[in-house]
XYZ file of C-alpha atoms in Angstrom:
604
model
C 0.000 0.000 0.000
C 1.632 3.692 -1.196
C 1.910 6.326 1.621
C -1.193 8.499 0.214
C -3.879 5.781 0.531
C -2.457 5.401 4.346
C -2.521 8.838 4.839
C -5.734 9.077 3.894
C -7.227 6.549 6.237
C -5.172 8.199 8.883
C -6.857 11.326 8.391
C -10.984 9.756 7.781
C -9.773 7.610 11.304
C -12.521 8.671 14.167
C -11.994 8.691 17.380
C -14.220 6.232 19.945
C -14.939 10.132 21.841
C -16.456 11.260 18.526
C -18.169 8.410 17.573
C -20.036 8.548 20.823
C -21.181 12.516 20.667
C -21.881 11.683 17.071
C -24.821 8.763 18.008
C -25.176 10.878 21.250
C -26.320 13.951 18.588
C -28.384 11.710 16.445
C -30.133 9.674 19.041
C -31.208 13.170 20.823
C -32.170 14.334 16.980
C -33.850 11.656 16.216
C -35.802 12.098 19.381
C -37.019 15.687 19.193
C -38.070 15.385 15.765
C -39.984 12.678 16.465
C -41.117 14.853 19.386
C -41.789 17.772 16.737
C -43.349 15.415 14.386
C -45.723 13.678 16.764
C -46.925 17.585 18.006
C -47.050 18.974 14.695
C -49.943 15.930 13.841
C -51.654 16.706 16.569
C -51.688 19.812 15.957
C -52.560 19.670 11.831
C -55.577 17.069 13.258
C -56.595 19.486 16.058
C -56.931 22.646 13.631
C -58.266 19.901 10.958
C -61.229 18.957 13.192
C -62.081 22.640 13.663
C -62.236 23.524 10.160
C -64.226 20.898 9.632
C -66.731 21.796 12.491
C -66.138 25.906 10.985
C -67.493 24.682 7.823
C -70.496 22.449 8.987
C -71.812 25.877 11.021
C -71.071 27.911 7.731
C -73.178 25.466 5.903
C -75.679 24.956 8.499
C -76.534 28.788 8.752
C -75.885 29.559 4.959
C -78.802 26.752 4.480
C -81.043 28.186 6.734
C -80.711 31.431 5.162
C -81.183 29.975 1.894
C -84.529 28.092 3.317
C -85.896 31.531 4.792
C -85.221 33.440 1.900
C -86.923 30.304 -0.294
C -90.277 30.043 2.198
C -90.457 33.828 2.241
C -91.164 33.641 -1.798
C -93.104 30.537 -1.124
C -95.421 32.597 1.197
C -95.584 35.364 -1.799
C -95.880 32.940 -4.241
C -99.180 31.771 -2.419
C -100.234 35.212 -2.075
C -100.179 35.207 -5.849
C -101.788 32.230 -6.733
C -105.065 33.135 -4.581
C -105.341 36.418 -5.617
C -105.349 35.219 -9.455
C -107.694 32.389 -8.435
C -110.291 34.499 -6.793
C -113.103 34.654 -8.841
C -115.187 37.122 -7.223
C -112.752 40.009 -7.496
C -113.435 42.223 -10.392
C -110.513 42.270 -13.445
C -109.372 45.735 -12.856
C -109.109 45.603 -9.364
C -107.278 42.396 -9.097
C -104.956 43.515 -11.761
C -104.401 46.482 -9.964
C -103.765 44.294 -6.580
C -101.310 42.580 -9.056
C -99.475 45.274 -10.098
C -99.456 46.704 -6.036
C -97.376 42.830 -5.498
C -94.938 43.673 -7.850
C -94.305 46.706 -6.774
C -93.772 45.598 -2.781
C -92.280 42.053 -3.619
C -89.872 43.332 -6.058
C -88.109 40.241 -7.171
C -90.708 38.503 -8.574
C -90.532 38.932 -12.687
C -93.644 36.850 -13.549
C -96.151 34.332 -12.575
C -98.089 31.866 -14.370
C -101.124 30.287 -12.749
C -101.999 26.144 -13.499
C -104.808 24.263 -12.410
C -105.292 20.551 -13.408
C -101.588 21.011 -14.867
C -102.888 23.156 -17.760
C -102.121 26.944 -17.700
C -104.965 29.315 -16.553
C -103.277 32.757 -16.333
C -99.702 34.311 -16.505
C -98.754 37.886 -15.655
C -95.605 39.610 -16.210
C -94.057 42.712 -14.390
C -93.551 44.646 -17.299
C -91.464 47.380 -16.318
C -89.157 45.297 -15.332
C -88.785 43.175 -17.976
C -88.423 46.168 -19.959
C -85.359 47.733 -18.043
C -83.626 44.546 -18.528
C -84.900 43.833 -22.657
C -86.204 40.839 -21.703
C -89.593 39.930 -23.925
C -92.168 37.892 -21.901
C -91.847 34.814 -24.432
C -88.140 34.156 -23.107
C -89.969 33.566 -19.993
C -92.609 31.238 -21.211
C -89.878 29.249 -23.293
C -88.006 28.634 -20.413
C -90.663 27.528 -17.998
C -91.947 25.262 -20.379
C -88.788 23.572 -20.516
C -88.209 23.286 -16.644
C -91.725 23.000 -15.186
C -93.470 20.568 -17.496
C -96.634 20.453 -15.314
C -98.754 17.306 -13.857
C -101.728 17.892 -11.445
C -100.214 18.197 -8.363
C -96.632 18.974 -8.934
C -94.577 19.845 -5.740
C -92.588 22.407 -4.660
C -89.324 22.867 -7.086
C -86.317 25.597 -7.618
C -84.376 25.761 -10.825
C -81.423 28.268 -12.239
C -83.967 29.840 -14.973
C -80.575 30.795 -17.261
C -81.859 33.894 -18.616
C -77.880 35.051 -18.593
C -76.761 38.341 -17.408
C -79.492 40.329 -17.997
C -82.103 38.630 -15.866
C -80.322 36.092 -13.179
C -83.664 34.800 -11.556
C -84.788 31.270 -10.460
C -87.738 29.419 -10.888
C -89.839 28.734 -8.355
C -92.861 26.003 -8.457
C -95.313 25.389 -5.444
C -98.723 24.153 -4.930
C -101.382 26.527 -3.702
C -103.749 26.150 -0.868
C -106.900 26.892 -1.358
C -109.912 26.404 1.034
C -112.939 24.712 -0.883
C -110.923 24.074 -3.827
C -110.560 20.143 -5.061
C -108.953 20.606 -7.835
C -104.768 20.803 -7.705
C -104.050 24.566 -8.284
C -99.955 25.739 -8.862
C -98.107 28.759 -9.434
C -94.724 28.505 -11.382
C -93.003 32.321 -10.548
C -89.891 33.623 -12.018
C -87.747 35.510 -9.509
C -84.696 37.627 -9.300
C -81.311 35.999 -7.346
C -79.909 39.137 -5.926
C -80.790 37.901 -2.360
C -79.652 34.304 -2.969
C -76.569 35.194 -4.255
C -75.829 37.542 -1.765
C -75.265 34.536 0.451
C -72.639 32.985 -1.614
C -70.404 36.360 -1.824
C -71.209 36.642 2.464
C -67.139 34.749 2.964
C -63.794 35.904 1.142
C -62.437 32.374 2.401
C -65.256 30.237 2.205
C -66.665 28.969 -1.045
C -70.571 28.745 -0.727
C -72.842 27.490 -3.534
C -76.509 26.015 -3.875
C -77.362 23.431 -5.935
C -81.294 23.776 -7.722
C -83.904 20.523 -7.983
C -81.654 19.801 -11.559
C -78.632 19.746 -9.501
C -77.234 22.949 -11.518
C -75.579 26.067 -10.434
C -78.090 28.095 -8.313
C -76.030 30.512 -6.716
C -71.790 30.732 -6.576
C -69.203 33.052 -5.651
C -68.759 32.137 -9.255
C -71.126 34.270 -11.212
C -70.410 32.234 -14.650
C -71.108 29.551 -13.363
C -74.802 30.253 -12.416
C -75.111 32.271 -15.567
C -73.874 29.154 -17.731
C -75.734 26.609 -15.945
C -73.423 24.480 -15.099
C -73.331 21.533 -12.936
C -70.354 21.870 -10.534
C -68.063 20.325 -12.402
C -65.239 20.981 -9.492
C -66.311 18.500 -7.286
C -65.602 14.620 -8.066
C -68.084 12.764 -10.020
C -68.377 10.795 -7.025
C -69.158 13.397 -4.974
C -71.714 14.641 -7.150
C -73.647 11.657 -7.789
C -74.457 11.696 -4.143
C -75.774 15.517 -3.772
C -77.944 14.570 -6.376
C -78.898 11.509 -4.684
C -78.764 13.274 -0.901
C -77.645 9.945 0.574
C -76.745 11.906 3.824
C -78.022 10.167 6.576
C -79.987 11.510 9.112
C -77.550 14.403 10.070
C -78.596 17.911 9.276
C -74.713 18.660 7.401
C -72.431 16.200 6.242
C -68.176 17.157 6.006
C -65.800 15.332 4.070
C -62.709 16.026 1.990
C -62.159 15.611 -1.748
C -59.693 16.434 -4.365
C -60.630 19.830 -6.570
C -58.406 20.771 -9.339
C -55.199 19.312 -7.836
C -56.332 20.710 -4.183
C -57.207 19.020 -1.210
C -60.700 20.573 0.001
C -63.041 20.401 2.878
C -66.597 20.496 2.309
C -69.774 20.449 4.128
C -73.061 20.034 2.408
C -76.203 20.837 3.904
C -79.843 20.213 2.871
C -82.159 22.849 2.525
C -85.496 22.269 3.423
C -87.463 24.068 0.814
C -87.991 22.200 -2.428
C -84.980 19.499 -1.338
C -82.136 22.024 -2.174
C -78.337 21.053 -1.432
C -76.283 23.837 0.002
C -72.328 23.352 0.073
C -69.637 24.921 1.699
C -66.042 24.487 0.762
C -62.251 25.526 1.713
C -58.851 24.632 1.020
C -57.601 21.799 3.417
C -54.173 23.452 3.472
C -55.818 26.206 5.611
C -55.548 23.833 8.566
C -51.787 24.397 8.871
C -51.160 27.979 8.211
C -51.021 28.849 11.762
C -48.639 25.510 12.642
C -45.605 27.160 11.153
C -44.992 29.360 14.015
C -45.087 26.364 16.580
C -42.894 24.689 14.620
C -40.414 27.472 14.546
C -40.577 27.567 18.563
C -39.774 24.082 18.677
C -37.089 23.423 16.426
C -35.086 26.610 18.611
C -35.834 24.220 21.666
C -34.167 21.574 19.314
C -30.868 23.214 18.766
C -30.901 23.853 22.395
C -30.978 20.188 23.268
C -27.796 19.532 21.361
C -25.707 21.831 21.922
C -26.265 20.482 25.791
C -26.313 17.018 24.842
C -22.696 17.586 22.799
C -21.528 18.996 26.119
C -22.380 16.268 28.137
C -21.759 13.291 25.604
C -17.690 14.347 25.745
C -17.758 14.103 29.258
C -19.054 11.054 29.166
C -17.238 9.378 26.238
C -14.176 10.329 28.469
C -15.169 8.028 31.050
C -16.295 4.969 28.538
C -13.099 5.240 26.429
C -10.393 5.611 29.072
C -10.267 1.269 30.233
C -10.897 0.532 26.569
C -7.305 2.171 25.792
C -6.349 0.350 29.053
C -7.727 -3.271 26.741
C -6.087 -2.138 23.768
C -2.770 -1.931 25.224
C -2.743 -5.227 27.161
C -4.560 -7.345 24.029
C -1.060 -5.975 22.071
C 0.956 -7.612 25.006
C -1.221 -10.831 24.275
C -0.598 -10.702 20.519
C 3.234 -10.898 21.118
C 2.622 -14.057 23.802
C 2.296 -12.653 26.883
C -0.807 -14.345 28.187
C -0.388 -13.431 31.860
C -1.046 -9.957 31.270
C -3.978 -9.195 33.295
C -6.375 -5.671 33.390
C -7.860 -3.917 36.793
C -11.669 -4.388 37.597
C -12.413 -1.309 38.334
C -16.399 -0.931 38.101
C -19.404 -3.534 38.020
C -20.615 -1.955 34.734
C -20.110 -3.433 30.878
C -16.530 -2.321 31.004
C -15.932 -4.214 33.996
C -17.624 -7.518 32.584
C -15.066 -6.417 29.418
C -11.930 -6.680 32.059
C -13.074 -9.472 33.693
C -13.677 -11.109 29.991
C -10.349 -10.249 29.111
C -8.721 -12.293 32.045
C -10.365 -15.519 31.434
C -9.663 -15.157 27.777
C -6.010 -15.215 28.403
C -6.688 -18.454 31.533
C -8.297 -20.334 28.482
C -5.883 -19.534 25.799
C -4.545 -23.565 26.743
C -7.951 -25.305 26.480
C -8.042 -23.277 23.079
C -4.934 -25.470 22.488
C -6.574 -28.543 23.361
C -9.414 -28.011 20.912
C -7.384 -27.236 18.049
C -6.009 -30.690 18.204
C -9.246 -32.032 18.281
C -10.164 -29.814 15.236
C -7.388 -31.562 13.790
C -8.647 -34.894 14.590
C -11.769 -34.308 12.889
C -9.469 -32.652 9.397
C -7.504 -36.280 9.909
C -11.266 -38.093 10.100
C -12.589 -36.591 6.976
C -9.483 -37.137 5.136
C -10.315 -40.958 5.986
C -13.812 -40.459 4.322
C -12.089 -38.897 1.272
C -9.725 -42.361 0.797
C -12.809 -43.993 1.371
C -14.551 -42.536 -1.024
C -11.693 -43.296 -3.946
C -11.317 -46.989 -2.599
C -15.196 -47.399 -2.737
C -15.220 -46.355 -6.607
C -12.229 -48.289 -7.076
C -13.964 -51.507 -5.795
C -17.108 -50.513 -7.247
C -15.891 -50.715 -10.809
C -14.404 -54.043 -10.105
C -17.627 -55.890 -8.977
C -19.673 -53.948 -11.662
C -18.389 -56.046 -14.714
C -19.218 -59.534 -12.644
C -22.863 -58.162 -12.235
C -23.137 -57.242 -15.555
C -22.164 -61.087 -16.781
C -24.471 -62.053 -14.263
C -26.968 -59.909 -15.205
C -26.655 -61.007 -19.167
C -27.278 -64.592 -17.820
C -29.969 -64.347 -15.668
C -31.896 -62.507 -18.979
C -31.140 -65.093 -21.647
C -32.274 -67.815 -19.362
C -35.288 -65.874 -18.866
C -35.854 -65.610 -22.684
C -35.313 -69.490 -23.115
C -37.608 -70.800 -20.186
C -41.060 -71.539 -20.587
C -43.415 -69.446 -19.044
C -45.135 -72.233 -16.614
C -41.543 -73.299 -15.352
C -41.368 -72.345 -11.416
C -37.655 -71.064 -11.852
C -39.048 -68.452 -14.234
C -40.170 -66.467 -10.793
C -36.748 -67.106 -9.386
C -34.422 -66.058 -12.593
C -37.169 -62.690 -12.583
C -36.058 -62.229 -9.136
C -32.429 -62.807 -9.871
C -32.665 -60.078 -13.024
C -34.364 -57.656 -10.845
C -31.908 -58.053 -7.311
C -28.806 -58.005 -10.245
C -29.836 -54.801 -11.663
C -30.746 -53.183 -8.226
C -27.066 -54.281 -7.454
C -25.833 -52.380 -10.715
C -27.636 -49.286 -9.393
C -26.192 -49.240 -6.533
C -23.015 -49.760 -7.671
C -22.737 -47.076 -10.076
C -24.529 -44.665 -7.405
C -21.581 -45.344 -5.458
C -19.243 -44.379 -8.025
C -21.528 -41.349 -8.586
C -21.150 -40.288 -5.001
C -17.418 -40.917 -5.197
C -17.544 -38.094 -7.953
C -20.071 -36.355 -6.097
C -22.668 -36.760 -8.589
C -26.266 -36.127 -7.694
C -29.443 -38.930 -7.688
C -31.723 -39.182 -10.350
C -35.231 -38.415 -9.013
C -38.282 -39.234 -10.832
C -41.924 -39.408 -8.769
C -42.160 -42.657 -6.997
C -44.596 -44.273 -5.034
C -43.502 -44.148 -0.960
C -45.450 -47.686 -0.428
C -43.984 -49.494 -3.506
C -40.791 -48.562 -2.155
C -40.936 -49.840 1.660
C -42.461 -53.043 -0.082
C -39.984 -53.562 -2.298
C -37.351 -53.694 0.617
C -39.624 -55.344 3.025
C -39.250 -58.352 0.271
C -35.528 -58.229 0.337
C -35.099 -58.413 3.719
C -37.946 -60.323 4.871
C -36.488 -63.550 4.850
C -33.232 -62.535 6.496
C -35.361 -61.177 9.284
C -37.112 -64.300 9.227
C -34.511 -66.613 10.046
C -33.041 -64.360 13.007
C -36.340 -65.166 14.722
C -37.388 -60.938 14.013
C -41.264 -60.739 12.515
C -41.296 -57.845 10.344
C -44.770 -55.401 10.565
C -45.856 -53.128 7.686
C -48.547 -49.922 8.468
C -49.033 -48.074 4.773
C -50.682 -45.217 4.871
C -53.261 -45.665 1.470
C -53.469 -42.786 -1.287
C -50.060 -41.258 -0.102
C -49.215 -38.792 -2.493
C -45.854 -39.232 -4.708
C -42.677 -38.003 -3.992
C -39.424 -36.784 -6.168
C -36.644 -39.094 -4.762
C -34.079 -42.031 -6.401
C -36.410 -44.640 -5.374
C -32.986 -47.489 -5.207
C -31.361 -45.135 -2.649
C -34.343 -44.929 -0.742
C -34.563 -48.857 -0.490
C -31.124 -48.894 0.395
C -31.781 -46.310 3.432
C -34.396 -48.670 4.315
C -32.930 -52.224 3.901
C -30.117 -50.823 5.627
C -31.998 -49.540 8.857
C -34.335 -52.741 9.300
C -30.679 -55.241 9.170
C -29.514 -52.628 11.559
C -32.041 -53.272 13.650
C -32.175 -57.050 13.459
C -28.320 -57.161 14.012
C -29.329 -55.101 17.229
C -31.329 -57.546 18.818
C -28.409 -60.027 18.696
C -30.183 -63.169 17.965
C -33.233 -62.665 20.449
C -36.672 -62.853 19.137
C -38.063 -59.277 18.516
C -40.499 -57.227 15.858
C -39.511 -54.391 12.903
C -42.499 -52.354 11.846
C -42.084 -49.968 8.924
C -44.759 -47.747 8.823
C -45.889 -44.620 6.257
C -48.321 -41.799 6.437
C -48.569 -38.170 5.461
C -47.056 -35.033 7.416
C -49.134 -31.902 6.740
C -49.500 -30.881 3.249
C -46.181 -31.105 1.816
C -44.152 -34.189 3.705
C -44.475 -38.171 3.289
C -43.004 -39.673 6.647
C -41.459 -43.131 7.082
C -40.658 -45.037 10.381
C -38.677 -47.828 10.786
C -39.296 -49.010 14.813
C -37.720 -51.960 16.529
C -38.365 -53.276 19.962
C -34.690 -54.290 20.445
C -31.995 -52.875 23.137
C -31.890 -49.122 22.223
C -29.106 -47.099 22.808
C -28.315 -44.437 25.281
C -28.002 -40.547 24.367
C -24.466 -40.403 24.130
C -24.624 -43.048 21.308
C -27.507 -41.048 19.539
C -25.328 -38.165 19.251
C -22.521 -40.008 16.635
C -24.340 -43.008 15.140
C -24.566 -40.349 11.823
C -20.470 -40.105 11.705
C -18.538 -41.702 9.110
C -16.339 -44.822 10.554
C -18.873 -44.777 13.916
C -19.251 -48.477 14.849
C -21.092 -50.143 18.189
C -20.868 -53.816 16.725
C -17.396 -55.954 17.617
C -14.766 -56.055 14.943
C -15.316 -57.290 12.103
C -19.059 -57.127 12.327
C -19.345 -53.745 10.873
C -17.419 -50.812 8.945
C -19.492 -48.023 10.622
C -20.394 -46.471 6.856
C -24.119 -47.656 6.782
C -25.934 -44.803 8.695
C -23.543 -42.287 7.416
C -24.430 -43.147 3.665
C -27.895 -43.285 4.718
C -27.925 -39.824 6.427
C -25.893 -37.704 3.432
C -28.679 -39.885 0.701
C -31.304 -38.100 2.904
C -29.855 -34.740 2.880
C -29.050 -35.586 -0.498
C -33.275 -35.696 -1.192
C -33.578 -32.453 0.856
C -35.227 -34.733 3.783
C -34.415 -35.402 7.352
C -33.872 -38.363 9.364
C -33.814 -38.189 13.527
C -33.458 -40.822 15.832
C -35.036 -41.598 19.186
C -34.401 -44.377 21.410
C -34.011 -45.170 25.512
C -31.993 -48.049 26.703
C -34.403 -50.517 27.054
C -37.228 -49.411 25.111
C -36.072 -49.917 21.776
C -35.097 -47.196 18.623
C -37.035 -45.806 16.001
C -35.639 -43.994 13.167
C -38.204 -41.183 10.927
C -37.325 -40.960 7.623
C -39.274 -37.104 6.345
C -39.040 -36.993 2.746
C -41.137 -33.782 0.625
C -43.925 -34.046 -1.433
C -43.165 -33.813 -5.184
């Protein structure tokens, strides 16, 4: 390495002091702004809350405004209709009691008069349609479009759009009349200076009223009642339930929505005079204009905090680092083989249990000696397994061509005898023990050169069966009865089905060979384990074996039988085919009560 690169690191090198003011800093950071965070919520939700409760009142009062304003012409609007209804009153003087309503209930434009739903009477105030050019037949188009009368129609409001000239609505009731069975109605036409006075009452606040169509009545907007438009700022959501009024039974409903990239809050409102929908809306960013001066006290609190906490963090960084240099220098007298070296105790704290550490470490640095030889035992043990390994193939190769003759054999005497002859069964057997044999063989030079299994989906039950058969009669004359429990429908699994009968032929000899010539029982058994395992037991009712056994019967070379009798390979091939098929096998046993090994396998 050149000099720059080291001088580099020497000058990026932290001290443990700094490192500890450094997490002392951001630990107390962290803290206050999670501190200034947490009160800056509450806060936004506090002043949220109230805006929301601000606009429900605005839209509760604007509606009843709107509603007294709307009964007030629905009182004049009945004045009307009786007045044109009454028969007895001469022409001239009921036209002149027309003309004197006009002139006292000055926004009303015209009336038309409807019994049965067909027109009676209309009358128009003609002075001021004639300050604002507006011919009576504008009038009559347009309520013919919105009030398309039945007998009986109820009480309605509609934008009239007559444009700038004449902003009015149009107002539909029923009329009472005493002795009068007929349905009687008044459709009026009225200016909406008073209405829209309401929505122009709040520089902040947005208020608007939606008619019986669900247009425009009145807006801070003035195009938009003039254009008669629906309010197209609101979601279509939104809108399809003021139409609908699916409000509940509250009297004002608040909920924010999205309009034209902004977050609102809105309150809507019913009003109770021809089913009218009154909204109120503001800007939800509103809520946390006045939060910015809070925030500006507390992050002057937060500077505070670490400028004290930097303070205090040195001073105590001086007391943690001062026995660590005390370590450092005595683990350099260990690295150059001083292992007496021993460090003062001075407190009960994490540094002291670090001292007191240190001491034993350099007591044990022998047994540390003791257990590298055995580390070099176990090197010396697998190099065994290797040579193993090499002489296993080598042997392997040898007895393959004799199998192969005898396999050759065994089929052309199979081809030549007659079908009824009883050695057929016995030459079949021969074939099929010979080429099991073969398999074996060269999956023994395969795991000599580490070469994997070839899986294919076999049947668990076939399997055990098929071993059961080998060894049945070997088991037989050792005086052991042999016990089979198959679970029915298991499902397949993904394994080398040959290496799985050799795992199992090899456990049920093991276990007859335990039982040294006494009379005793193997049961194999199968059966499912949850959704994805098959699960195979092979149980004995021989000696056992204690715990200390249990622990090495998997090593390679691991032997309890006398010499001779055994090469301590069996259980150790049968453990790595296992792993081998991503399985498990376990072992439990007490001295006494017999062994049983479990074989888990997955599901293919």
């Amino acid at each position: 390495m050149s000099a720059a690169p080291r001088a580099a690191q020497a000058r990026v090198r932290l001290p443990l002091r700094l490192k500890i003011v450094l997490i002392t800093l951001l630990l107390i950071a962290g803290v206050v702004g999670a501190i200034t965070f947490t009160m800056a919520n509450l806060f936004h939700s506090d002043k949220k809350a109230y805006i929301h409760d601000l606009t429900a009142i605005m839209a509760l009062n604007a509606a009843e405004e709107a509603n007294a304003l709307l009964q007030g012409y629905q009182e004049r609007v009945q004045v009307f209709g009786r007045l044109m209804y009454d028969p007895a009153l001469p022409k001239r003087e009921k036209a002149a009691l027309l003309n004197g309503l006009f002139e006292d209930f000055g926004e009303f434009v015209a009336i038309t008069l409807y019994e049965n739903g067909v027109e009676q009477a209309t009358i128009y105030d003609q002075r001021a349609l004639a300050d604002v050019a507006v011919a009576p037949a504008a009038l009559d188009a347009v309520r013919l479009r919105l009030y398309p009368l039945e007998a009986g129609a109820a009480t309605g409001v509609f934008n009239a759009g007559l444009g700038e000239a004449l902003p009015a609505l149009l107002l539909t009731s029923p009329v009472i009349l005493p002795n009068v069975a007929a349905p009687v109605s008044v459709a009026a036409f009225i200016r909406l200076d008073a209405l829209q006075r309401i929505a122009g009452r709040s520089g902040v606040f947005r208020i608007f009223l939606l008619d019986s169509a669900g247009k425009v009545l009145i807006d801070r907007d003035p195009a938009h009642v003039l254009q008669l438009k629906s309010p197209d700022w609101l979601p279509a959501k939104l809108q399809a339930r003021l139409r609908g009024q699916r409000w509940g039974q509250t009297a004002t409903s608040t909920l924010e929505f999205r309009s034209a990239g902004t977050e609102m809050i809105g309150a809507f409102a019913k009003v109770a005079t021809a089913g009218l929908m009154l909204g109120v809306q503001i800007p939800k960013s509103t809520a946390y204009l006045t939060a910015r001066e809070l925030l500006d006290d507390l992050a002057g609190v937060a500077v505070g905090l670490l400028l004290l906490a930097a303070l205090l963090s040195l001073l105590w960084a001086r007391q943690i680092t001062r026995p660590v240099v005390t370590l450092a220098r005595a683990a350099q007298e260990v690295g150059q083989g001083r292992f007496d070296v021993q460090v003062e105790v001075r407190s009960n704290d994490e540094m002291g249990a670090l001292a007191r550490s240190f001491n034993r470490m350099t007591s044990e640095l022998q047994a540390r000696e003791a257990a590298l030889k055995k580390a070099q035992a176990a090197l010396i043990q697998s190099e065994k397994m290797s040579a193993f390994g090499q002489l296993s193939a080598g042997i392997a190769h040898e007895v393959k061509n004799p199998l192969a003759g005898i396999l050759g054999y065994a089929q052309l005497a199979l081809r030549k005898i007659d079908e009824d002859s009883p050695a057929k069964r016995h030459l079949a057997l021969i074939e099929k023990e010979t080429k099991r044999c073969k398999v074996i063989i060269e999956n023994l030079m395969k795991f000599a050169r580490r070469e994997k299994a070839v899986k294919a989906r076999i049947d668990v039950n076939a399997v055990v069966e098929a071993a059961c058969d080998i060894v049945a009669h070997q088991l037989g004359l050792n005086r052991v009865r042999l016990e089979q429990h198959l679970a029915e429908k298991l499902p397949p699994i993904m394994a080398d089905g040959n290496q799985i009968q050799q795992v199992l032929m090899n456990l049920m000899i093991n276990a007859q060979q335990a039982m040294d010539g006494e009379p005793g029982t193997v049961t194999v058994s199968t059966a499912p384990l949850g959704d994805d395992r098959i699960v195979i037991t092979v149980q004995d009712d021989g000696p056992g074996m204690p715990e200390d056994i249990q622990a090495q019967i998997f090593e390679p070379f691991f032997t309890t039988k006398q010499v001779g009798q055994g090469t301590g390979l069996g259980l150790s091939v049968s453990y790595g085919i296992v792993r081998d098929h991503e399985g498990d096998i376990k072992v439990t046993s007490r001295p006494g009560q017999g062994a049983t090994f479990t074989l888990i396998l997955p599901r293919a």
